[in-house]
Structure formats: structure tokens, C-alpha cells
mmCIF file of C-alpha atoms in Angstrom:
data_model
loop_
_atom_site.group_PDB
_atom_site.id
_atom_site.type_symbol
_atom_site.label_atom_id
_atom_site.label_comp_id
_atom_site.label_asym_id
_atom_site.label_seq_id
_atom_site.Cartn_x
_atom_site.Cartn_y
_atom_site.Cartn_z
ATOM 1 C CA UNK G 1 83.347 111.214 93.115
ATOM 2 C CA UNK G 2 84.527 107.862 91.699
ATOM 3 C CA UNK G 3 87.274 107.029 89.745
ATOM 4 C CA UNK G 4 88.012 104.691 86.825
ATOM 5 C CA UNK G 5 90.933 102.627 87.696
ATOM 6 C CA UNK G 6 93.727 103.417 85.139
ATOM 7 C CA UNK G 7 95.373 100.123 83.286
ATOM 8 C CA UNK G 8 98.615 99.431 84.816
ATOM 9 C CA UNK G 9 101.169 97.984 82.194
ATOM 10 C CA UNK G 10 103.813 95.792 83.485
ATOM 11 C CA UNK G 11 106.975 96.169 80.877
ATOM 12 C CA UNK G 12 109.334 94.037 83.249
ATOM 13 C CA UNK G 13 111.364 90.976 81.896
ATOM 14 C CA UNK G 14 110.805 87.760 84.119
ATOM 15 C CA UNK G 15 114.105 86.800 86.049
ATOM 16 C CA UNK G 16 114.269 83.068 85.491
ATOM 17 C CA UNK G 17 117.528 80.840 85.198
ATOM 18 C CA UNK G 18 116.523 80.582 81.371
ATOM 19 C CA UNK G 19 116.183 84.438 80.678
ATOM 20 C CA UNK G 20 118.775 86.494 78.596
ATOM 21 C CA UNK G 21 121.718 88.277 79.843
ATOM 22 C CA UNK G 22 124.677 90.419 78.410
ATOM 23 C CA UNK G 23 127.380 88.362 77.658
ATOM 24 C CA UNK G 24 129.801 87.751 80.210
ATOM 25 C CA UNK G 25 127.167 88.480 83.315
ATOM 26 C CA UNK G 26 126.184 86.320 85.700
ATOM 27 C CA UNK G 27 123.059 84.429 84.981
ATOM 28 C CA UNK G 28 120.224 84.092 87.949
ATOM 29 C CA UNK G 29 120.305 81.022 89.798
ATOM 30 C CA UNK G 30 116.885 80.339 91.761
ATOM 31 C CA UNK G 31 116.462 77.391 93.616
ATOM 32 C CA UNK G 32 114.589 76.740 96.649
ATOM 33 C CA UNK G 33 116.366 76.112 99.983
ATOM 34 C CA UNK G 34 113.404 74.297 101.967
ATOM 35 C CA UNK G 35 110.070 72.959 100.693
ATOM 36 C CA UNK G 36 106.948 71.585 102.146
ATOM 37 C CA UNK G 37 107.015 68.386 100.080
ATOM 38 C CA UNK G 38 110.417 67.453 101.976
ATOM 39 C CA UNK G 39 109.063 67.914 105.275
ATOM 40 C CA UNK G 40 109.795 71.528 105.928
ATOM 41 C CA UNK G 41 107.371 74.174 107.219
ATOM 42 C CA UNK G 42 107.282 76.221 104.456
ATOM 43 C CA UNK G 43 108.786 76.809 101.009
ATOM 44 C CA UNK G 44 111.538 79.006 101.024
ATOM 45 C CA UNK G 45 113.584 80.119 97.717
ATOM 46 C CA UNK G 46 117.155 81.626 97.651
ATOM 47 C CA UNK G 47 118.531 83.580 94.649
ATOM 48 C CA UNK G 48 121.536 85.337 93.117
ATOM 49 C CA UNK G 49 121.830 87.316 90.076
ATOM 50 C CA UNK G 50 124.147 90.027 88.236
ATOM 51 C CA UNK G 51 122.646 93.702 89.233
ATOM 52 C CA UNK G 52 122.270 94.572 85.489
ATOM 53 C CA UNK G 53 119.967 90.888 84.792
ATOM 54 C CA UNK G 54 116.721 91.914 83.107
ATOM 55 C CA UNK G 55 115.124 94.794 83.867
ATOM 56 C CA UNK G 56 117.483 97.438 85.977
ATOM 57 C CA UNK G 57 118.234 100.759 86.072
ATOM 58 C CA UNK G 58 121.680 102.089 85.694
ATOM 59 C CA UNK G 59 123.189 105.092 88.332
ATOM 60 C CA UNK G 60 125.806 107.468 87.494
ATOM 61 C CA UNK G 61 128.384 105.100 89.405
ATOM 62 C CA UNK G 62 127.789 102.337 86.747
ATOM 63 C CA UNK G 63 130.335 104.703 84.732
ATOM 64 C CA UNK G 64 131.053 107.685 86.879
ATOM 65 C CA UNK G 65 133.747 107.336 89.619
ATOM 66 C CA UNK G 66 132.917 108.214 92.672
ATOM 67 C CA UNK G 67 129.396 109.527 91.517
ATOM 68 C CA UNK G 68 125.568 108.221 92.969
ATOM 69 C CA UNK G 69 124.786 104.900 93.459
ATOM 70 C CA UNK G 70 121.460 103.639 93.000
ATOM 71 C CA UNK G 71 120.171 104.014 96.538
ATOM 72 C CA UNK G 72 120.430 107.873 96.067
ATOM 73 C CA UNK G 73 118.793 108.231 92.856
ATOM 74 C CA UNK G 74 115.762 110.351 93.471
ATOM 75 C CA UNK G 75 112.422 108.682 93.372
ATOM 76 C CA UNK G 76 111.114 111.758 91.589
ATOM 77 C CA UNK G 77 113.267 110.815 89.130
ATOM 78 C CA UNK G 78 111.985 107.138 88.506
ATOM 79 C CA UNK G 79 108.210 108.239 88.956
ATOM 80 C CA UNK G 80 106.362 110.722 86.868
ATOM 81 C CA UNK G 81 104.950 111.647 83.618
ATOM 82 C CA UNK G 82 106.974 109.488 80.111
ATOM 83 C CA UNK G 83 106.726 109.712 76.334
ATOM 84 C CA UNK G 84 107.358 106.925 74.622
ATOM 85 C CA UNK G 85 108.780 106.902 71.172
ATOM 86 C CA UNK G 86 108.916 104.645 68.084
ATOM 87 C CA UNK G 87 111.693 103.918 67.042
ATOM 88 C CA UNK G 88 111.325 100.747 65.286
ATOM 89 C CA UNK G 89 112.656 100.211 61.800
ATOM 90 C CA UNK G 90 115.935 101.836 63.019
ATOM 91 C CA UNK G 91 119.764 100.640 63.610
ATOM 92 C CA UNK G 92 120.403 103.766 65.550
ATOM 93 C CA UNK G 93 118.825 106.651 67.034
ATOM 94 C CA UNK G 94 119.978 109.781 66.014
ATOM 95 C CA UNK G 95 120.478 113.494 66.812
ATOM 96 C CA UNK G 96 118.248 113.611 63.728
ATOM 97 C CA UNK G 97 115.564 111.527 64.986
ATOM 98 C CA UNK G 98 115.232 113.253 68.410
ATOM 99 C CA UNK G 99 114.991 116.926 66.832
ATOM 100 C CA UNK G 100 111.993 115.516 64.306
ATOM 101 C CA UNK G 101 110.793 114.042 67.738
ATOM 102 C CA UNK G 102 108.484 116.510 70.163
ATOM 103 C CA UNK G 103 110.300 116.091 73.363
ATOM 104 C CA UNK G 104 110.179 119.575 74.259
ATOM 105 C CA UNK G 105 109.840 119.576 78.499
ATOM 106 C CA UNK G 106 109.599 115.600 78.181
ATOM 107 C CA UNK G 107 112.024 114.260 81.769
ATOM 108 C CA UNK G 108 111.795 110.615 80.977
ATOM 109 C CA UNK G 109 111.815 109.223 77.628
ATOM 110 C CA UNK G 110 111.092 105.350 76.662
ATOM 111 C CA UNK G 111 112.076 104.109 73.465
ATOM 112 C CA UNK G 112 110.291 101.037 71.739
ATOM 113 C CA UNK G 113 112.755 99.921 69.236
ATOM 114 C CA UNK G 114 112.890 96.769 66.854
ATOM 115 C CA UNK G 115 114.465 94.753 70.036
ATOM 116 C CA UNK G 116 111.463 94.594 72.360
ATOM 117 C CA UNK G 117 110.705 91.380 69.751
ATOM 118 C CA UNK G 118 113.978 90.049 70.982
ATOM 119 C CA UNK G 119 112.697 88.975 74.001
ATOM 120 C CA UNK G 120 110.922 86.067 72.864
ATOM 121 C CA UNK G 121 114.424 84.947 71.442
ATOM 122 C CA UNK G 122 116.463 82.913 74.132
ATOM 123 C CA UNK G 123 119.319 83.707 72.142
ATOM 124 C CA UNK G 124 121.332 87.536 72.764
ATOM 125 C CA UNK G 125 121.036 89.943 69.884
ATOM 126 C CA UNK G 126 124.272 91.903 69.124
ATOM 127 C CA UNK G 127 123.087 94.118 66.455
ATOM 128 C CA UNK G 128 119.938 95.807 68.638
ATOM 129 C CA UNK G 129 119.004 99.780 68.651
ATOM 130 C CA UNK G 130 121.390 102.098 70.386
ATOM 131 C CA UNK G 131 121.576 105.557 70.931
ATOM 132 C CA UNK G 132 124.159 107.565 69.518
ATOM 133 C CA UNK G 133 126.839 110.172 71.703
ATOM 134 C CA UNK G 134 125.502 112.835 69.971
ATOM 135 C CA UNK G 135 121.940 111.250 70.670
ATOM 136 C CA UNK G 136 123.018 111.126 74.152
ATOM 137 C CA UNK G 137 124.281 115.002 74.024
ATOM 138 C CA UNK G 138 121.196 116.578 72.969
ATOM 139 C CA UNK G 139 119.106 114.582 75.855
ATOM 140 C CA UNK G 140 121.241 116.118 78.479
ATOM 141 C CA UNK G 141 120.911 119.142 77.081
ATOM 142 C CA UNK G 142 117.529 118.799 76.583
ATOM 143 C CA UNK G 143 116.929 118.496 80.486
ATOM 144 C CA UNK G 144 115.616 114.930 80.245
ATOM 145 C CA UNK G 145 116.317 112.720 83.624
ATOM 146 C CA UNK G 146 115.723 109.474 82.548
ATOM 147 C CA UNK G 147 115.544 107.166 79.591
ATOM 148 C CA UNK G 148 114.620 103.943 79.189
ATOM 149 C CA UNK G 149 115.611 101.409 76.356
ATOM 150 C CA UNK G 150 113.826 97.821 75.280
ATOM 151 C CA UNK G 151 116.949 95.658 75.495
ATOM 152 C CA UNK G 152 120.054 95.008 77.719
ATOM 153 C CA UNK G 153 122.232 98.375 76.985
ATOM 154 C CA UNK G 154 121.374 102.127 75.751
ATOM 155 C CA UNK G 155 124.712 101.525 73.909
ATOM 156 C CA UNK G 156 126.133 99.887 71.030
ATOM 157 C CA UNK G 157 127.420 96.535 71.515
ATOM 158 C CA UNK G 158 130.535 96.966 69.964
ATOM 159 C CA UNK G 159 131.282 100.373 71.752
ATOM 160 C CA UNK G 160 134.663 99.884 73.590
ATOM 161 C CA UNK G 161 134.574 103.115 75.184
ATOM 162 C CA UNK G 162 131.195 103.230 76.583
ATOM 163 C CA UNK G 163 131.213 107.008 75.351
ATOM 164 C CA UNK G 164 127.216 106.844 75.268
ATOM 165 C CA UNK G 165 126.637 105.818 79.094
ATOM 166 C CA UNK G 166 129.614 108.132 80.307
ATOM 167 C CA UNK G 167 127.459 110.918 78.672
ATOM 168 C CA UNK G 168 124.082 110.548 80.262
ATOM 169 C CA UNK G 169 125.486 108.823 83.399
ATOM 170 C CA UNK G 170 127.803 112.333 83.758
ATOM 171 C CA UNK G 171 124.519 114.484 82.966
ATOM 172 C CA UNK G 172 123.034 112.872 85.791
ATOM 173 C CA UNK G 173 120.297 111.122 83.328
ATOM 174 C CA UNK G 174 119.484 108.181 85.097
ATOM 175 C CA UNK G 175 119.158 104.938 82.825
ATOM 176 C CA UNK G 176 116.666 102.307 82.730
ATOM 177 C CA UNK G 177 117.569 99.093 80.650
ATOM 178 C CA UNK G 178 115.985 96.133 79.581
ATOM 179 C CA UNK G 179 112.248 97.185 79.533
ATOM 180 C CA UNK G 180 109.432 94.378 77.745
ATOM 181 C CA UNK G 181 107.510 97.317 75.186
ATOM 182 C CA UNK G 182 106.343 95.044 72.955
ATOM 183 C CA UNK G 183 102.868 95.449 73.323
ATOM 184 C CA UNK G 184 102.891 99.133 74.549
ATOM 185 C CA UNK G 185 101.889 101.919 71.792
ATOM 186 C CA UNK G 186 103.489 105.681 71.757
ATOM 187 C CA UNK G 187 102.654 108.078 73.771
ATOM 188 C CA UNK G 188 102.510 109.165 76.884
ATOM 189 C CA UNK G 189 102.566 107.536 79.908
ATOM 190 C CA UNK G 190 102.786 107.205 84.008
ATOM 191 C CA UNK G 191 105.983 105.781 84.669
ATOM 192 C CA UNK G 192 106.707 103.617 87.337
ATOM 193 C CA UNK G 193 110.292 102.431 87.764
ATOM 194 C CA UNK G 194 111.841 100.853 91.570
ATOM 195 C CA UNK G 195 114.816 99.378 91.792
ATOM 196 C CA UNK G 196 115.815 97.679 94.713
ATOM 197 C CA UNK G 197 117.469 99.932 97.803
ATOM 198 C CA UNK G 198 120.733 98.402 97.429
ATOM 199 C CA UNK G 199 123.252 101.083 98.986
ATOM 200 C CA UNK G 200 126.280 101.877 97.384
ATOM 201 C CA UNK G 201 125.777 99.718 93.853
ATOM 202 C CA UNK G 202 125.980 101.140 90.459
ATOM 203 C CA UNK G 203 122.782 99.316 89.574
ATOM 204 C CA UNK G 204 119.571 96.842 90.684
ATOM 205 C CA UNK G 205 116.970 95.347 89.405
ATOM 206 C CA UNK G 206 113.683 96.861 89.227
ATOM 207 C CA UNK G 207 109.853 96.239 88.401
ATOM 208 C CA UNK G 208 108.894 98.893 85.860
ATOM 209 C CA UNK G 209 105.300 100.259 85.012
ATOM 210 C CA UNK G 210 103.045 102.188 82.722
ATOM 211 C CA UNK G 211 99.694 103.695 83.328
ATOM 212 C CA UNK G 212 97.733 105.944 80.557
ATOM 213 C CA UNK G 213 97.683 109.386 81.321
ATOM 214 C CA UNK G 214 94.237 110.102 82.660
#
């Protein structure tokens, strides 16, 4: 029996030297070591870049002493069924707007806010869509594992106390920043989410996926 091959969605950000970062983070810097053009035998690239650049996911270490790194966060975890919501339109996502929300038995949760359009902006946005602590509360609660957010933080920029990671980082809800959904619709989705093995890190880069259920 044959199969229709299901689209695959790629809702990474590029890493370039140009590309966005939080504020105070190391930018990439790519450059290439040997090339073909100066005599060498092959081109050859180095690079170094802040573990929370672009698309990354975030392990409970990130704000959770002693807790998992990101080279023992389950795969099962970054790989399965996702609903993604629409959140656009809003400042904040709510208690409110998760119980009018049908995430009954939903593990990983994507949220396409207002900021996915920031990424054609070279400039950082301060005032993007965040997820409130009692937001944050219910998903634990809820059972979700993972949730993944369209800019650089689940949190509000101006949150000193980081209240909103320490609460899904300490329910083991493993987060996933930074994702492109600007030209994904709601629903529900394969997700496909690896970061790189990098032992002992609170957080790495990743190349993130959707495919439509079948």
C-alpha cells in the first residue's frame, strides 16, 4: 500500500550573524576557516553562538538548580502529536484563555501569537506575547510536557523573577522558544523538535518541525 508523503513544515529561525537575539546574548559569529578559492582543499566554516540564539529549547536546568540538562530531556518528549493555538490579537495569555481553549489530553502545545511577524523585524520586540504564572500553573497541572512559543522567551520581558519559567521548568514542562509560525494555521500537528546533544547545558539549539496529522 502506498503512502502520500505528509508536508513537512520547517518553523526554525535561520542562525545568521544578522539574526535577532535577547538582549545581552551573544550573537552568532560564522565565518569560514579555509576555502577553496584560497587554495585550500575544501571549504570549512567555524561558528559560535549563545545556546538560547534562535530557535532552542529550554531544560529544567535553565532555571532549576541542579535539575536536567538538555541531553536528558526525553525524545518522547520533543516528538509526538501538538495543537497549536491562536493566540494572536493578545498581550498575554491567560488562565482564561487556556480554559476557553480544548487542550484536554493535549502534551505539547504551540502558540502562534502576534510575534511570529516579528521575525521579519531585525530590530528586538520588548512588548511580545507571554504567558502568565497562573497560565503556566494550569499547564502543569494540565499534564502538558512541552510548549512552544513564536519569539525569544515564554516570559514577559520585564519579569525580574522569571516566576513563569521556574514554574514549567519545575513541572518538568520542557520549553521550546523562538519558533517561525507565521505561516502555520491551528491545529494539530506532528511535532518535531532536536536540539543538539550537548551534555550538561541548560539549553541548545534545535531544528523544529511540523507535519499534518494524517
Amino acid at each position: 500500500m502506498s503512502h502520500t508523503p505528509r508536508e513537512i513544515i520547517d518553523i526554525s529561525v535561520p542562525i545568521s550573524t544578522t539574526m535577532v537575539t535577547w538582549p545581552g546574548d551573544p550573537k552568532p559569529d560564522i565565518h569560514f576557516v579555509k576555502t577553496m578559492a584560497e587554495g585550500g582543499t575544501s571549504n570549512t566554516s567555524a561558528f559560535t553562538m549563545g545556546s538560547h540564539n534562535g530557535t532552542h529549547v529550554d531544560a529544567p536546568l535553565h532555571f532549576v538548580e541542579d535539575a536536567m540538562p538538555i541531553d536528558r530531556v526525553p525524545l518522547d518528549v520533543l516528538i509526538g502529536a501538538a495543537r497549536l493555538l491562536d493566540m494572536r490579537g493578545r498581550d498575554v495569555i491567560t488562565l482564561g484563555d487556556l480554559e476557553a481553549a480544548d487542550i484536554d489530553g493535549v502534551r505539547r502545545l504551540l502558540f502562534r501569537t502576534d510575534a511570529s511577524g516579528f521575525w521579519a523585524d531585525s530590530e528586538f520586540h520588548k512588548e511580545f506575547c507571554h504567558l502568565d504564572d497562573d497560565a503556566a500553573a494550569y499547564l502543569v497541572e494540565s499534564g502538558v510536557r512541552l510548549v512552544g512559543v513564536d519569539y525569544l522567551s515564554v516570559e514577559q520581558y520585564e519579569g525580574r523573577t522569571r516566576r513563569t519559567h521556574k514554574i514549567l521548568l519545575s513541572g518538568d514542562v520542557i520549553i521550546v522558544e523562538g519558533l517561525d509560525l507565521r505561516e502555520v494555521e491551528p491545529g494539530d500537528y506532528e511535532f518535531i523538535c532536536l536540539p543538539l546533544l550537548m551534555e550538561g547545558m541548560e539549553a541548545a539549539p534545535a531544528r523544529a518541525v511540523l507535519r499534518r496529522m494524517a
